[in-house]
Each structure stands twice: as structure tokens, then as C-alpha cells.
Short mmCIF file of C-alpha atoms in Angstrom, two decimals:
data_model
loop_
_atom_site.label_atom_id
_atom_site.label_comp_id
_atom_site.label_asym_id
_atom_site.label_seq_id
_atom_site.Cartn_x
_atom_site.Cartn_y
_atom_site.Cartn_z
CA UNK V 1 63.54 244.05 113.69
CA UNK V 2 67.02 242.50 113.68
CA UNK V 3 68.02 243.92 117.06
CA UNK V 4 64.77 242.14 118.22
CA UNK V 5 65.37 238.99 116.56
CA UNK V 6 69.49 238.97 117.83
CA UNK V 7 67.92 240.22 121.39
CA UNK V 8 66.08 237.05 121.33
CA UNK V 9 68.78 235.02 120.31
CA UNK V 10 70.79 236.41 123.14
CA UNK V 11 68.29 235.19 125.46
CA UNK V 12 67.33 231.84 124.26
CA UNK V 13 71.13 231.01 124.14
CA UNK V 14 71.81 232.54 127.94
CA UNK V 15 68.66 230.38 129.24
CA UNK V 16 70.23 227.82 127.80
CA UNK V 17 73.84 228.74 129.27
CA UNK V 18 72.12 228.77 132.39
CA UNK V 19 70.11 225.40 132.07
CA UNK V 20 73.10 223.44 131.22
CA UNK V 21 75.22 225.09 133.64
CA UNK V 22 72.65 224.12 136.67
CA UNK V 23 72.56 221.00 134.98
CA UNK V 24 76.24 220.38 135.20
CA UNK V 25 76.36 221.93 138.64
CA UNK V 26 73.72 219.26 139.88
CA UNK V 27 75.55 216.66 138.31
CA UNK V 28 78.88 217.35 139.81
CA UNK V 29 77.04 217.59 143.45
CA UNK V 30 75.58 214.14 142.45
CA UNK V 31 78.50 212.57 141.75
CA UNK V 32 80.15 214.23 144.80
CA UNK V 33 77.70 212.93 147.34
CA UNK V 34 77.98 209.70 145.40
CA UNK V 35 81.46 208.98 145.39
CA UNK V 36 81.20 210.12 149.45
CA UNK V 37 78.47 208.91 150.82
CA UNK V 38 77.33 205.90 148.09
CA UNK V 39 77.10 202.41 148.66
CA UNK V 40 80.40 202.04 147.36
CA UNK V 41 81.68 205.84 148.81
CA UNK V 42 84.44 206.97 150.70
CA UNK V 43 83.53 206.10 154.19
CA UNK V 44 82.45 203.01 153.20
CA UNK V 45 85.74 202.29 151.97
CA UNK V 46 87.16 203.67 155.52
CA UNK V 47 84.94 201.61 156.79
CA UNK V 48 86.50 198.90 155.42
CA UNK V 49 89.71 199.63 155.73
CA UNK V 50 89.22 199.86 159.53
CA UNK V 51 87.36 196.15 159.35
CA UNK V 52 90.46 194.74 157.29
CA UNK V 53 92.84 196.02 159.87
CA UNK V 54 91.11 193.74 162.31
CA UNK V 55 90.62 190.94 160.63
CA UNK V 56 94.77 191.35 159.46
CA UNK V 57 95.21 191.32 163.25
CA UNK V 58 92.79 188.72 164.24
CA UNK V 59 94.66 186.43 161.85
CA UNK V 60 98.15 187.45 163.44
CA UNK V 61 97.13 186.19 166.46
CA UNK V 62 95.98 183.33 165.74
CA UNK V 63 98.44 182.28 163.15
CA UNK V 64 100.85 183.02 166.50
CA UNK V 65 98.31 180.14 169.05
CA UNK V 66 98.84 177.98 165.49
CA UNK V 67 102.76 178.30 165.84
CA UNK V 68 102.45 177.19 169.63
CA UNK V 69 100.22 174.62 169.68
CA UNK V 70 102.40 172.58 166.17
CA UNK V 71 105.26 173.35 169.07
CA UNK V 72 103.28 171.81 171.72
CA UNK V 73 102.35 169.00 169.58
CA UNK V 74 106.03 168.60 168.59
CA UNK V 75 106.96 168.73 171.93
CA UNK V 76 104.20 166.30 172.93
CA UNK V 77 105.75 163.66 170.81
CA UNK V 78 109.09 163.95 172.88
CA UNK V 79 107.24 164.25 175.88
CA UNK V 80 104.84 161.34 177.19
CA UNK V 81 104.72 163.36 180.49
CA UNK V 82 103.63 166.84 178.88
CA UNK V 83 100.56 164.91 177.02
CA UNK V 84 99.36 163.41 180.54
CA UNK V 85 99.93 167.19 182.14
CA UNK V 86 98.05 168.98 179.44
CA UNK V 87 95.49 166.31 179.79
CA UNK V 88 94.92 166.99 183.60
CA UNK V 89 94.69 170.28 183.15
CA UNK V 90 91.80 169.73 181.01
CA UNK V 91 90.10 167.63 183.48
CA UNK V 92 90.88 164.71 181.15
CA UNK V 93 91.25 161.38 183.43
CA UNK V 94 92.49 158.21 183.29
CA UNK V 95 90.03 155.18 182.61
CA UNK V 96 88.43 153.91 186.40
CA UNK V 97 90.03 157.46 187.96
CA UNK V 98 88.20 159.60 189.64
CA UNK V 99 88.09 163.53 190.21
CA UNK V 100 87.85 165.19 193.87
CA UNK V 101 87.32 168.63 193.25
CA UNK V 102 87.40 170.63 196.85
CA UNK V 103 85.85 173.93 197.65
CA UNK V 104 88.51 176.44 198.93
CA UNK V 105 88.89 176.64 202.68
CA UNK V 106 87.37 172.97 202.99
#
């Protein structure tokens, strides 16, 4: 009667051991996939990284066309004649001038 009764025991606490166990198991693959694949997961983070880079760059760039054009503008101040030539080459004109524009070869 007692070796039944421990026998029993023994199971009920090894189906247990087991349950738990495949619950902790599950868990940990959750939270694996999770912190991988989630919204807020691994590649999204390389993702990110990768979009940051970019923009870092982008902003490099364009912080250099900044640095030229306060240069130009300084230099525009100095220079009546740059202002008119940088005007021209926007197709800017004078007030009553007018614009030929030819075809090549004509």
C-alpha cells in the first residue's frame, strides 16, 4: 500500500517535472523568437541601424552644400559680379532683357 501510494507520488511529481519543464522550454523559445523576430527584435534593430547610417550620411552631405552655399553667399557680398553670374546661370534676367535660347547646330 505504501509502495503504491509513493509510486504515485513519483508520478504525479515527474508529470509535473515534465509540465513545467515544457512549459519553461516554450517560454524560452517565446522569448527567443521575440527578442529576434518582434516588433522591437533584432533585425528590426539592424534594420535600423542600417536606416540611421543613411540618414547620418544624408545629413553629412548636406551639412557640406550648407558650408558652400554660406561661402557663396559670403563671397557674393564681395562679389557684385558672382551674384549677376549665378543669376544667369539660373536663367534669372535683367528687367526689359530678353533670353535667345538656340538649338545646337542652328
Amino acid at each position: 500500500m505504501r509502495n503504491r501510494r509513493r509510486k504515485e507520488v513519483e508520478a504525479k511529481k515527474r508529470v509535473k517535472r515534465s509540465v513545467f519543464f515544457t512549459l519553461g522550454v516554450l517560454i524560452i523559445i517565446y522569448l527567443f523568437i521575440t527578442l529576434i523576430f518582434g516588433e522591437n527584435g533584432l533585425l528590426k534593430y539592424i534594420k535600423l541601424e542600417a536606416v540611421k547610417e543613411d540618414v547620418q550620411a544624408e545629413i553629412k552631405g548636406l551639412e557640406k552644400q550648407n558650408e558652400e552655399t554660406k561661402k557663396q553667399i559670403e563671397a557674393g557680398r564681395e562679389d557684385p559680379n558672382l551674384i549677376e553670374e549665378l543669376a544667369r546661370k539660373q536663367g534669372l534676367t535683367r528687367e526689359d532683357e530678353l533670353i535667345f535660347k538656340f538649338k545646337d547646330g542652328q
